[in-house]
Short mmCIF file of C-alpha atoms in Angstrom, two decimals:
data_model
loop_
_atom_site.label_atom_id
_atom_site.label_comp_id
_atom_site.label_asym_id
_atom_site.label_seq_id
_atom_site.Cartn_x
_atom_site.Cartn_y
_atom_site.Cartn_z
CA MET A 1 6.16 -30.16 -7.71
CA ARG A 2 9.22 -30.44 -5.45
CA LEU A 3 9.63 -34.11 -6.32
CA LYS A 4 9.50 -33.26 -10.01
CA TRP A 5 12.26 -30.67 -9.53
CA TRP A 6 14.55 -33.25 -7.89
CA THR A 7 13.90 -35.92 -10.51
CA ASP A 8 15.15 -33.64 -13.28
CA ARG A 9 18.68 -34.72 -14.25
CA THR A 10 19.96 -31.18 -14.68
CA ASN A 11 18.71 -30.17 -11.26
CA GLN A 12 20.36 -33.23 -9.78
CA GLN A 13 23.66 -32.18 -11.33
CA VAL A 14 23.28 -28.65 -9.98
CA GLY A 15 22.43 -29.98 -6.52
CA ALA A 16 25.37 -32.40 -6.57
CA ILE A 17 27.86 -29.68 -7.51
CA LEU A 18 26.55 -27.30 -4.84
CA LEU A 19 26.46 -30.00 -2.14
CA ALA A 20 29.93 -31.35 -2.92
CA GLY A 21 31.35 -27.84 -2.81
CA LEU A 22 29.60 -27.04 0.47
CA LEU A 23 30.92 -30.20 2.15
CA PHE A 24 34.48 -29.63 0.98
CA ARG A 25 34.50 -25.99 2.01
CA SER A 26 32.94 -26.88 5.38
CA PHE A 27 35.81 -29.32 5.97
CA ILE A 28 38.32 -26.55 5.32
CA ALA A 29 36.35 -24.08 7.44
CA PHE A 30 36.30 -26.47 10.39
CA TRP A 31 40.04 -27.14 10.48
CA LEU A 32 41.77 -24.03 9.15
CA PRO A 33 42.66 -21.44 11.85
CA PRO A 34 41.14 -17.97 11.31
CA GLY A 35 43.00 -15.56 9.06
CA PHE A 36 44.06 -12.07 10.06
CA ASP A 37 41.05 -10.29 8.56
CA GLU A 38 38.60 -12.95 9.72
CA ALA A 39 39.64 -12.59 13.35
CA TYR A 40 39.45 -8.82 13.03
CA TYR A 41 35.90 -9.06 11.63
CA TYR A 42 34.92 -11.04 14.70
CA ILE A 43 35.51 -7.83 16.67
CA TYR A 44 32.96 -6.18 14.37
CA THR A 45 30.38 -8.47 15.95
CA LEU A 46 31.38 -7.21 19.41
CA ASN A 47 30.81 -3.63 18.28
CA PRO A 48 27.54 -3.52 16.29
CA ALA A 49 27.27 -0.40 14.15
CA LEU A 50 25.63 0.91 10.98
CA SER A 51 29.03 0.80 9.28
CA TYR A 52 32.73 0.50 10.05
CA PHE A 53 35.96 2.37 9.42
CA ASP A 54 37.26 0.09 6.67
CA HIS A 55 34.18 -1.80 5.44
CA PRO A 56 30.38 -1.57 5.18
CA PRO A 57 28.35 -3.49 7.78
CA LEU A 58 27.28 -6.76 6.12
CA VAL A 59 30.51 -8.60 6.95
CA ALA A 60 29.66 -8.20 10.64
CA LEU A 61 26.23 -9.72 10.08
CA VAL A 62 27.62 -12.64 8.05
CA THR A 63 30.32 -13.29 10.65
CA ALA A 64 27.76 -13.29 13.46
CA ILE A 65 25.38 -15.82 11.88
CA GLY A 66 27.22 -18.93 13.04
CA ILE A 67 27.88 -17.47 16.49
CA TRP A 68 24.18 -16.70 16.90
CA LEU A 69 23.19 -20.18 15.76
CA THR A 70 25.65 -22.10 17.94
CA GLY A 71 26.60 -19.77 20.80
CA ASP A 72 30.23 -20.76 20.15
CA VAL A 73 33.20 -18.75 18.86
CA SER A 74 35.53 -20.71 16.59
CA GLN A 75 36.99 -20.59 13.11
CA PHE A 76 34.05 -22.67 11.89
CA THR A 77 31.24 -20.67 13.46
CA ILE A 78 32.48 -17.31 12.16
CA ARG A 79 32.49 -18.88 8.66
CA VAL A 80 29.02 -20.41 8.73
CA GLY A 81 27.50 -17.33 7.08
CA SER A 82 29.88 -17.48 4.13
CA LEU A 83 29.39 -21.23 3.81
CA LEU A 84 25.63 -20.76 3.54
CA LEU A 85 25.69 -17.77 1.19
CA PHE A 86 28.03 -19.16 -1.45
CA PRO A 87 25.70 -21.91 -2.75
CA LEU A 88 23.11 -19.17 -3.35
CA THR A 89 25.74 -17.07 -5.12
CA LEU A 90 26.65 -19.98 -7.38
CA TYR A 91 23.01 -20.74 -8.07
CA PHE A 92 22.29 -17.15 -9.12
CA LEU A 93 25.32 -17.25 -11.41
CA TYR A 94 24.11 -20.53 -12.87
CA ARG A 95 20.61 -19.18 -13.51
CA ALA A 96 21.98 -16.02 -15.14
CA THR A 97 24.23 -18.09 -17.42
CA VAL A 98 21.46 -20.48 -18.40
CA HIS A 99 19.24 -17.54 -19.27
CA LEU A 100 21.93 -15.83 -21.34
CA PHE A 101 23.35 -18.91 -23.08
CA SER A 102 22.23 -22.47 -22.37
CA VAL A 103 21.91 -25.15 -19.71
CA ARG A 104 25.18 -26.75 -20.86
CA VAL A 105 27.06 -23.47 -20.51
CA GLY A 106 25.35 -22.88 -17.17
CA LEU A 107 26.49 -26.24 -15.79
CA LEU A 108 30.05 -25.68 -17.00
CA THR A 109 30.12 -22.20 -15.47
CA LEU A 110 28.77 -23.57 -12.19
CA ALA A 111 31.43 -26.29 -12.13
CA ILE A 112 34.25 -23.88 -12.96
CA ALA A 113 33.19 -21.27 -10.38
CA SER A 114 32.80 -24.01 -7.76
CA VAL A 115 36.33 -25.33 -8.30
CA ILE A 116 38.48 -22.20 -8.70
CA PRO A 117 40.36 -22.05 -5.38
CA ILE A 118 40.19 -18.33 -4.62
CA PHE A 119 36.42 -18.38 -5.29
CA GLN A 120 36.04 -21.37 -2.97
CA LEU A 121 38.03 -19.74 -0.18
CA GLY A 122 37.57 -15.99 -0.64
CA PHE A 123 33.86 -16.03 -1.47
CA GLY A 124 32.63 -19.29 0.01
CA THR A 125 34.72 -20.25 3.07
CA PHE A 126 36.36 -17.31 4.81
CA THR A 127 34.26 -14.67 6.49
CA LEU A 128 35.09 -11.67 4.31
CA PRO A 129 33.18 -8.71 2.84
CA ASP A 130 33.37 -10.51 -0.52
CA SER A 131 30.83 -13.09 0.57
CA PRO A 132 27.76 -10.79 0.72
CA LEU A 133 29.18 -8.69 -2.13
CA MET A 134 29.22 -11.64 -4.52
CA LEU A 135 25.79 -12.86 -3.43
CA PHE A 136 24.23 -9.62 -4.62
CA TRP A 137 26.56 -9.34 -7.61
CA ALA A 138 25.40 -12.72 -8.91
CA LEU A 139 21.78 -11.82 -8.14
CA ALA A 140 22.19 -8.59 -10.14
CA LEU A 141 23.53 -10.60 -13.09
CA TRP A 142 20.47 -12.84 -12.98
CA ILE A 143 17.97 -9.99 -12.66
CA GLY A 144 19.79 -8.04 -15.36
CA ALA A 145 19.83 -11.02 -17.69
CA ILE A 146 16.06 -11.42 -17.39
CA GLU A 147 15.45 -7.66 -17.69
CA PHE A 148 17.61 -6.94 -20.72
CA PHE A 149 17.24 -10.28 -22.52
CA PRO A 150 13.72 -11.63 -21.91
CA ARG A 151 12.54 -14.92 -23.34
CA GLY A 152 12.18 -14.63 -27.08
CA PHE A 153 14.69 -11.78 -27.09
CA SER A 154 15.20 -10.05 -30.41
CA PRO A 155 17.51 -7.04 -30.92
CA ASP A 156 14.93 -5.64 -33.35
CA ARG A 157 12.21 -5.49 -30.71
CA ALA A 158 11.93 -2.24 -28.74
CA TYR A 159 13.09 -2.45 -25.14
CA VAL A 160 10.65 -1.34 -22.43
CA PRO A 161 12.12 -0.98 -18.90
CA SER A 162 10.31 -2.86 -16.14
CA TYR A 163 10.23 -2.97 -12.35
CA ARG A 164 13.44 -5.03 -12.45
CA ILE A 165 15.38 -1.82 -13.07
CA ALA A 166 14.28 -0.69 -9.61
CA LEU A 167 15.28 -4.06 -8.16
CA LEU A 168 18.74 -3.66 -9.68
CA GLY A 169 19.20 -0.38 -7.83
CA LEU A 170 18.27 -2.09 -4.56
CA VAL A 171 20.60 -5.04 -5.22
CA VAL A 172 23.51 -2.76 -6.15
CA GLY A 173 22.94 -0.87 -2.89
CA LEU A 174 23.02 -4.15 -0.97
CA ALA A 175 26.21 -5.16 -2.79
CA CYS A 176 27.75 -1.87 -1.62
CA LEU A 177 26.71 -2.78 1.93
CA GLY A 178 28.93 -5.82 1.49
CA LYS A 179 31.97 -4.12 -0.01
CA TYR A 180 32.68 -0.87 -1.81
CA HIS A 181 33.38 -2.90 -4.96
CA GLY A 182 29.60 -2.78 -5.38
CA PHE A 183 29.99 0.67 -6.94
CA LEU A 184 31.77 -1.00 -9.86
CA LEU A 185 28.74 -3.25 -10.32
CA GLY A 186 26.58 -0.15 -10.68
CA PHE A 187 29.16 1.39 -13.00
CA GLY A 188 29.08 -1.72 -15.18
CA LEU A 189 25.30 -1.71 -15.47
CA LEU A 190 25.33 1.97 -16.47
CA GLY A 191 28.17 1.36 -18.91
CA PHE A 192 26.22 -1.43 -20.57
CA CYS A 193 23.13 0.75 -21.03
CA ILE A 194 25.15 3.72 -22.30
CA THR A 195 27.03 1.70 -24.93
CA SER A 196 23.94 -0.17 -26.17
CA ARG A 197 21.58 2.22 -27.96
CA ARG A 198 18.71 -0.24 -27.52
CA TYR A 199 18.80 0.31 -23.76
CA TRP A 200 18.89 4.11 -23.71
CA ALA A 201 15.22 3.90 -22.79
CA VAL A 202 16.42 3.14 -19.25
CA PHE A 203 17.41 6.77 -18.78
CA ARG A 204 13.90 7.98 -19.62
CA SER A 205 12.11 5.51 -17.37
CA PRO A 206 10.56 6.34 -13.97
CA TRP A 207 11.83 2.93 -12.84
CA THR A 208 15.35 4.35 -13.01
CA LEU A 209 14.48 7.11 -10.57
CA LEU A 210 13.02 4.55 -8.19
CA SER A 211 16.14 2.43 -8.72
CA PHE A 212 18.34 5.30 -7.58
CA LEU A 213 16.13 5.96 -4.55
CA LEU A 214 16.22 2.29 -3.53
CA PHE A 215 19.99 2.33 -3.91
CA LEU A 216 20.24 5.30 -1.55
CA ILE A 217 17.91 3.66 0.96
CA ALA A 218 19.93 0.44 0.92
CA PHE A 219 23.23 2.29 1.23
CA SER A 220 21.97 4.84 3.77
CA PRO A 221 23.48 3.10 6.85
CA VAL A 222 26.97 3.65 5.44
CA LEU A 223 26.19 7.22 4.46
CA TYR A 224 24.73 8.06 7.86
CA TRP A 225 27.60 6.49 9.81
CA ASN A 226 30.19 8.30 7.71
CA SER A 227 28.36 11.59 8.01
CA GLN A 228 28.84 11.24 11.77
CA HIS A 229 32.55 10.36 11.41
CA GLU A 230 33.91 12.91 8.92
CA TRP A 231 33.42 10.53 5.95
CA ILE A 232 36.42 8.58 7.18
CA SER A 233 35.63 5.34 5.27
CA PHE A 234 35.67 7.09 1.91
CA VAL A 235 38.85 8.99 2.81
CA PHE A 236 40.54 5.77 3.91
CA GLN A 237 39.55 3.79 0.81
CA SER A 238 40.40 6.59 -1.61
CA ASN A 239 43.85 7.02 -0.05
CA ARG A 240 44.56 3.36 -0.76
CA SER A 241 44.29 4.00 -4.50
CA VAL A 242 46.45 7.13 -4.53
CA PRO A 243 49.82 6.57 -6.28
CA ASN A 244 52.73 6.35 -3.85
CA ARG A 245 55.46 5.59 -6.40
CA THR A 246 56.21 5.68 -10.12
CA TYR A 247 54.24 3.53 -12.53
CA SER A 248 55.65 0.12 -13.41
CA LEU A 249 54.39 -2.00 -16.29
CA SER A 250 56.26 -4.97 -14.88
CA ASP A 251 54.18 -4.67 -11.70
CA VAL A 252 51.01 -4.71 -13.82
CA PHE A 253 52.21 -7.94 -15.41
CA ASN A 254 53.02 -9.37 -11.98
CA VAL A 255 49.52 -8.53 -10.72
CA ALA A 256 47.98 -10.28 -13.74
CA LEU A 257 50.26 -13.28 -13.24
CA MET A 258 49.45 -13.52 -9.54
CA ALA A 259 45.74 -13.36 -10.32
CA SER A 260 46.21 -16.31 -12.68
CA LEU A 261 47.94 -18.27 -9.92
CA TYR A 262 45.21 -17.55 -7.37
CA LEU A 263 42.60 -18.58 -9.94
CA PHE A 264 44.78 -21.65 -10.69
CA PRO A 265 46.67 -21.48 -14.01
CA THR A 266 44.44 -23.85 -15.97
CA PHE A 267 41.54 -21.49 -15.25
CA GLY A 268 43.31 -18.17 -14.70
CA LEU A 269 45.24 -18.04 -17.96
CA LEU A 270 42.13 -19.05 -19.89
CA LEU A 271 40.06 -16.40 -18.12
CA TRP A 272 42.57 -13.75 -19.18
CA PHE A 273 42.67 -15.10 -22.74
CA VAL A 274 38.89 -15.26 -23.14
CA SER A 275 38.36 -11.88 -21.46
CA ILE A 276 40.90 -10.05 -23.63
CA GLN A 277 39.55 -11.75 -26.75
CA GLU A 278 36.00 -10.74 -25.87
CA ILE A 279 36.99 -7.15 -24.97
CA ILE A 280 38.74 -6.68 -28.31
CA SER A 281 35.76 -8.16 -30.14
CA ALA A 282 33.31 -5.93 -28.24
CA VAL A 283 35.27 -2.76 -28.97
CA ARG A 284 35.67 -3.61 -32.65
CA SER A 285 31.96 -4.34 -33.03
CA ARG A 286 31.01 -1.26 -30.94
CA PHE A 287 29.33 -3.52 -28.39
CA SER A 288 26.86 -4.87 -30.96
CA ASN A 289 26.79 -8.32 -29.30
CA SER A 290 24.70 -7.12 -26.37
CA ILE A 291 24.72 -10.38 -24.39
CA HIS A 292 28.51 -10.58 -24.36
CA SER A 293 28.66 -6.83 -23.71
CA PHE A 294 26.40 -7.27 -20.67
CA VAL A 295 28.72 -9.88 -19.15
CA LEU A 296 31.85 -7.85 -19.94
CA TRP A 297 30.55 -4.59 -18.51
CA ASN A 298 29.71 -6.36 -15.24
CA SER A 299 33.11 -8.01 -14.92
CA ALA A 300 35.97 -6.49 -16.93
CA PRO A 301 36.04 -3.04 -15.25
CA VAL A 302 36.89 -4.69 -11.93
CA PHE A 303 39.87 -6.80 -12.94
CA LEU A 304 41.15 -4.24 -15.45
CA ILE A 305 40.98 -1.25 -13.09
CA PHE A 306 42.64 -3.00 -10.16
CA THR A 307 45.25 -4.66 -12.36
CA LEU A 308 46.20 -1.24 -13.73
CA ILE A 309 46.24 0.23 -10.21
CA GLY A 310 48.75 -2.50 -9.39
CA GLY A 311 51.24 -0.59 -11.53
CA TYR A 312 51.63 2.08 -8.85
CA GLN A 313 50.01 0.68 -5.72
CA GLN A 314 50.11 -2.69 -4.00
CA ILE A 315 46.73 -4.41 -4.30
CA LEU A 316 45.32 -7.43 -2.54
CA PRO A 317 44.61 -10.55 -4.65
CA GLY A 318 40.91 -10.48 -3.83
CA TRP A 319 40.35 -7.02 -5.31
CA THR A 320 40.28 -8.29 -8.90
CA MET A 321 38.35 -11.49 -8.19
CA PRO A 322 34.72 -10.23 -8.38
CA GLY A 323 35.42 -9.37 -12.01
CA PHE A 324 36.84 -12.79 -12.81
CA PHE A 325 33.90 -14.45 -11.08
CA ALA A 326 31.40 -12.44 -13.16
CA VAL A 327 33.20 -13.17 -16.44
CA THR A 328 33.18 -16.93 -15.81
CA PRO A 329 30.07 -17.44 -18.03
CA LEU A 330 32.15 -16.41 -21.04
CA LEU A 331 34.75 -19.02 -20.11
CA GLY A 332 31.94 -21.57 -19.76
CA LEU A 333 30.73 -20.62 -23.24
CA TYR A 334 34.26 -20.89 -24.64
CA VAL A 335 35.02 -24.36 -23.27
CA SER A 336 31.54 -25.65 -24.17
CA ARG A 337 32.81 -25.83 -27.76
CA TRP A 338 35.66 -28.16 -26.87
CA ARG A 339 35.57 -31.85 -27.59
CA SER A 340 33.98 -33.82 -24.78
CA LYS A 341 37.14 -35.78 -23.95
CA THR A 342 39.32 -32.65 -23.82
CA LEU A 343 36.77 -30.83 -21.69
CA LYS A 344 36.52 -33.68 -19.17
CA ARG A 345 40.28 -34.04 -18.85
CA TRP A 346 40.70 -30.31 -18.30
CA LEU A 347 37.91 -29.95 -15.75
CA ILE A 348 38.45 -33.19 -13.83
CA GLY A 349 42.24 -32.87 -13.90
CA SER A 350 42.09 -29.28 -12.61
CA THR A 351 39.64 -30.27 -9.88
CA ILE A 352 41.84 -33.14 -8.67
CA ALA A 353 44.95 -30.93 -8.68
CA ILE A 354 43.22 -28.10 -6.77
CA VAL A 355 41.65 -30.37 -4.16
CA THR A 356 44.96 -32.16 -3.64
CA LEU A 357 46.93 -28.94 -3.22
CA LEU A 358 44.35 -27.45 -0.85
CA LEU A 359 44.40 -30.58 1.31
CA ILE A 360 48.21 -30.56 1.41
CA VAL A 361 48.25 -26.93 2.51
CA LEU A 362 45.48 -27.56 5.05
CA SER A 363 47.28 -30.58 6.51
CA HIS A 364 50.44 -28.58 6.93
CA ILE A 365 48.77 -25.57 8.57
CA THR A 366 46.82 -27.74 11.00
CA LEU A 367 49.15 -30.72 11.56
CA GLY A 368 52.54 -29.54 10.33
CA THR A 369 52.97 -32.23 7.67
CA LEU A 370 55.74 -30.21 6.00
CA GLN A 371 57.17 -28.96 9.31
CA LYS A 372 60.68 -29.86 10.41
CA PRO A 373 60.56 -31.24 13.07
CA GLY A 374 57.06 -32.52 13.75
CA GLN A 375 55.41 -35.79 14.69
CA PHE A 376 53.19 -35.69 11.58
CA ALA A 377 55.93 -34.50 9.22
CA LEU A 378 56.15 -36.32 5.91
CA PHE A 379 59.64 -37.43 4.85
CA GLY A 380 61.14 -35.58 7.79
CA GLY A 381 59.61 -32.23 6.92
CA VAL A 382 61.01 -29.39 4.83
CA VAL A 383 60.46 -26.08 6.70
CA ALA A 384 61.33 -25.02 10.24
CA PRO A 385 58.62 -23.23 12.26
CA GLN A 386 60.68 -20.03 12.49
CA ASP A 387 60.76 -19.87 8.68
CA ASP A 388 57.10 -20.76 8.22
CA ALA A 389 54.63 -17.89 7.75
CA SER A 390 51.68 -20.21 8.38
CA ILE A 391 52.36 -20.20 12.14
CA GLN A 392 50.95 -16.65 12.17
CA LEU A 393 47.49 -18.22 11.84
CA ILE A 394 46.81 -18.66 15.53
CA ASP A 395 44.86 -21.68 16.73
CA VAL A 396 42.44 -19.66 18.87
CA GLN A 397 40.84 -22.70 20.47
CA GLN A 398 44.22 -24.07 21.56
CA LEU A 399 45.12 -20.65 22.97
CA ARG A 400 41.81 -20.58 24.84
CA ARG A 401 42.43 -24.01 26.36
CA GLU A 402 46.01 -23.26 27.39
CA PHE A 403 45.11 -19.87 28.84
CA SER A 404 42.29 -21.43 30.88
CA ARG A 405 44.71 -23.97 32.37
CA SER A 406 46.74 -21.23 34.05
CA PRO A 407 44.99 -19.99 37.25
CA LYS A 408 47.34 -17.01 37.29
CA LEU A 409 46.54 -15.88 33.74
CA LEU A 410 42.85 -16.64 34.11
CA ALA A 411 42.59 -14.55 37.29
CA ALA A 412 44.48 -11.70 35.63
CA LEU A 413 42.10 -11.79 32.67
CA LYS A 414 39.04 -11.58 34.91
CA ASN A 415 40.52 -8.73 36.95
CA ALA A 416 41.68 -6.67 33.96
CA ASP A 417 39.65 -3.67 32.83
CA PHE A 418 40.73 -4.21 29.23
CA MET A 419 43.08 -6.18 26.97
CA PHE A 420 45.19 -4.82 24.15
CA SER A 421 47.63 -5.98 21.52
CA ASN A 422 50.01 -4.19 19.18
CA ARG A 423 48.38 -5.08 15.83
CA PHE A 424 44.70 -4.83 14.89
CA HIS A 425 44.59 -8.32 13.37
CA LEU A 426 46.38 -9.88 16.32
CA ALA A 427 43.82 -8.28 18.62
CA GLY A 428 41.21 -10.18 16.62
CA HIS A 429 42.84 -13.52 17.36
CA ILE A 430 43.16 -12.62 21.04
CA ALA A 431 39.50 -11.63 21.17
CA MET A 432 38.36 -14.87 19.53
CA ALA A 433 40.40 -16.89 22.02
CA LEU A 434 39.70 -15.03 25.26
CA THR A 435 36.43 -13.11 24.98
CA PRO A 436 34.39 -16.34 25.29
CA ILE A 437 36.19 -16.97 28.62
CA ASN A 438 35.55 -13.50 30.00
CA SER A 439 34.01 -10.51 28.28
CA THR A 440 36.98 -8.24 28.92
CA PRO A 441 37.01 -5.39 26.35
CA ILE A 442 39.86 -5.45 23.85
CA THR A 443 41.60 -2.67 21.98
CA CYS A 444 44.78 -2.02 20.03
CA PHE A 445 47.73 0.24 20.85
CA ASP A 446 49.46 0.91 17.53
CA ARG A 447 50.85 4.24 16.32
CA ARG A 448 50.50 3.24 12.65
CA ASP A 449 47.23 1.47 11.98
CA LEU A 450 44.27 1.22 14.36
CA ARG A 451 41.51 0.50 11.84
CA GLY A 452 38.16 0.22 13.58
CA PHE A 453 39.64 0.39 17.07
CA ALA A 454 39.87 4.16 16.63
CA PHE A 455 36.06 4.26 16.69
CA TRP A 456 35.28 1.48 19.15
CA SER A 457 36.87 3.40 22.01
CA THR A 458 38.35 6.80 22.80
CA ALA A 459 41.99 7.58 23.51
CA THR A 460 41.18 8.61 27.08
CA GLN A 461 38.74 5.78 27.84
CA TRP A 462 41.36 3.49 29.38
CA VAL A 463 43.26 6.07 31.44
CA GLY A 464 43.47 4.92 35.07
CA LYS A 465 42.49 1.36 34.12
CA ASN A 466 44.40 -1.94 34.44
CA ALA A 467 45.24 -3.94 31.35
CA LEU A 468 46.64 -7.14 29.89
CA TYR A 469 49.02 -6.75 26.97
CA ILE A 470 49.12 -9.87 24.76
CA THR A 471 51.39 -10.42 21.77
CA THR A 472 53.17 -13.15 19.83
CA ASP A 473 56.74 -14.38 19.96
CA VAL A 474 57.83 -12.61 16.79
CA PHE A 475 56.94 -9.19 18.20
CA GLN A 476 58.32 -9.81 21.66
CA THR A 477 61.56 -11.67 20.99
CA GLN A 478 62.59 -9.75 17.86
CA GLU A 479 61.31 -6.27 18.74
CA ASP A 480 60.67 -6.27 22.51
CA SER A 481 57.33 -4.68 21.73
CA ALA A 482 56.39 -4.51 25.42
CA ALA A 483 59.10 -1.90 26.05
CA GLU A 484 57.06 0.68 24.16
CA PHE A 485 54.23 0.47 26.66
CA VAL A 486 56.22 0.60 29.92
CA PRO A 487 56.16 4.44 30.20
CA TYR A 488 52.39 4.50 29.86
CA PHE A 489 51.64 2.42 32.98
CA GLU A 490 52.37 2.88 36.63
CA LYS A 491 53.66 -0.67 36.63
CA PHE A 492 54.21 -3.03 33.71
CA THR A 493 55.33 -6.61 34.37
CA LYS A 494 55.35 -9.90 32.54
CA LEU A 495 52.87 -12.50 33.82
CA GLY A 496 53.81 -15.48 31.70
CA GLU A 497 53.73 -17.24 28.35
CA VAL A 498 51.38 -19.63 26.59
CA GLU A 499 52.96 -22.17 24.26
CA LEU A 500 51.19 -23.05 21.03
CA ARG A 501 52.04 -26.41 19.52
CA ARG A 502 51.64 -28.07 16.15
CA GLY A 503 52.72 -31.62 15.48
CA GLY A 504 53.95 -31.88 19.07
CA VAL A 505 56.39 -28.99 18.55
CA VAL A 506 56.19 -25.48 20.00
CA ILE A 507 55.71 -23.15 17.03
CA ASP A 508 54.79 -19.92 18.83
CA ARG A 509 54.58 -18.36 22.26
CA ILE A 510 51.95 -15.89 23.37
CA HIS A 511 53.44 -13.37 25.80
CA VAL A 512 51.19 -11.89 28.48
CA PHE A 513 51.99 -8.70 30.40
CA GLN A 514 50.06 -6.90 33.13
CA GLY A 515 49.81 -3.12 33.11
CA THR A 516 48.68 -1.38 36.28
CA LYS A 517 46.92 1.96 35.89
CA LEU A 518 47.30 3.52 32.46
CA LEU A 519 48.83 6.97 33.13
CA LYS A 520 48.12 8.72 29.83
CA PRO A 521 46.44 8.00 26.49
CA PHE A 522 48.46 6.02 24.00
CA PRO A 523 49.06 8.10 20.81
CA ARG A 524 46.76 7.40 17.87
CA PRO A 525 47.45 7.83 14.14
CA TYR A 526 43.91 9.06 13.52
#
C-alpha cells in the first residue's frame, strides 16, 4: 500500500514540493541568527507555564522540540519544531484544496504557498506562534471541506451535521492555543454557516454543543492562567487594537502595499485582486457559491480586519498573513485557468527571484556580503555596519564562544545570582548565548515593556543579589544605558566587552557590567 502511494505521480509531486521546501528552509534556519521574538520565545522554554503574558503556550512547546531532541541551544534547534510542522500545514492545505476543487488546483496551491517568502519564513522557518496556529488552521480547512462538501456534494441535498463539527471546535481551540488569531478562524466558520441557509442545521445539532465544550477544554489552559493573573493577556492584546491616533486611509493603503511586498508582488498583488474580486462576487450573489464562500469566510476577515486596523494603529506584517494563506486556494483556482506557458513562467520565475533574494539577504546577514568593509563583501560592499539594522540579529553561538574565552567574564557569570538586560528581546539573545554555559537566571529591567518577565519573577526577588548587566553597543555608546542602574546597586562596575565580528570586521560590542547587591526593586510598568 505504501509503495503504491509513492508510485503515484501526483503523490511524487507533492512529496517533491514538500521535501524541497523543507531542505531550503532548513538551510536558512541553520545559518540565520535568531530574531528578536524567537530569542524571547526561548525564554518561554525556561519558564514552563499553562500560558504566557503575550501569547498562548504552544509556541513554547514548538520552540522546545529541537532543544529536547538535540540537547543544544542554537538558532537551528529552536526552529526544528516549525520546520517539522510546516510540511504538515501545507499538506492539510493541499488536501483541503483538492477536496474543494481539483488535484491540479491543489498542486498549484501547494506550490504557491510553499514559495511565498513570508509563508516560508513566518510559518515554516522561524519559531513563532504562527507555526502551530497555521497547522490547526489548515487542518480546520480540510475537516471543514469534508464536513460541508462531502463527496457527491449537491446544494439540493439536505445537510446533516456530523461528528466533524465537534472536531472543528477542538481544532479551533488548539489554533487559539497557538495564537489568538484562532478566534478569527472560529468567527469565519460561524460566519460561513450563518450566511449559508443550507448550513443552519449546525445550530440545531448536538454536535455543536460538543464542539463548544471541546473548544473550552482545549483553550482552558489559557483561561485558567489568565484567571490567576487578572486576565492580563486579554487586556494586553485588546489594548494593542485600541486607536491611538486619527484614522488614515493612506496608512490602510500602505499596510495593503506592505503585505503585497512581504507576499512578493507577483503573488501579493494577485492575492489582493482575486480576494477582492471573490468578495464582491460573494456579496452580490448573497454567498450562493458556498465553496468559495467557505474559503473566503476562513480567510478574508483576517486580512481585512487587520488592514483596516492599520489605519489607526501600527500592525505587524504577520498579523494579516493567516488570511492570505487560507485564501491561497482561490488564487490556485484562478491561475489554473491560465495557459500552461504563462503559468510556468510566472511560477518558476517567481520562485527563482524569491530564492535568489532570500539567499542574497542570508549571505549578507551571516557573511556581510553587502557590508563595507568586509572580507566577503561583493564589489567593495554598500552599507557600513553602523548603518545596517541586520547587525541587531546577534550571533548567539559566536557570543557564547567569545564569552567562554574570557576567564574573567566566565567566572563572573558563574558567581552571579542573576543576569539582566534592558530590553526583553535582547534578554532572549543573552539567554540563548549564556544559559547553556551556566544556568544563571535572566530577567529584564525596563520601565516601559517587560512582557513575560513581569510574571517570571517578582520585583523584590533580586533584592540583595549580585547581577551581571549585559547590553549591546547601541544602547551603551549612544544612551549610556548602564547609568540608569547605578543607583540600584551597592557597586556597579564595568567588567569588559565582547566583540562580535562578521566578515572579519567588528560589527557590535556586547558590554558586560557587574552589579553588587541590588539595594531596591527596579520599577516595573506592570
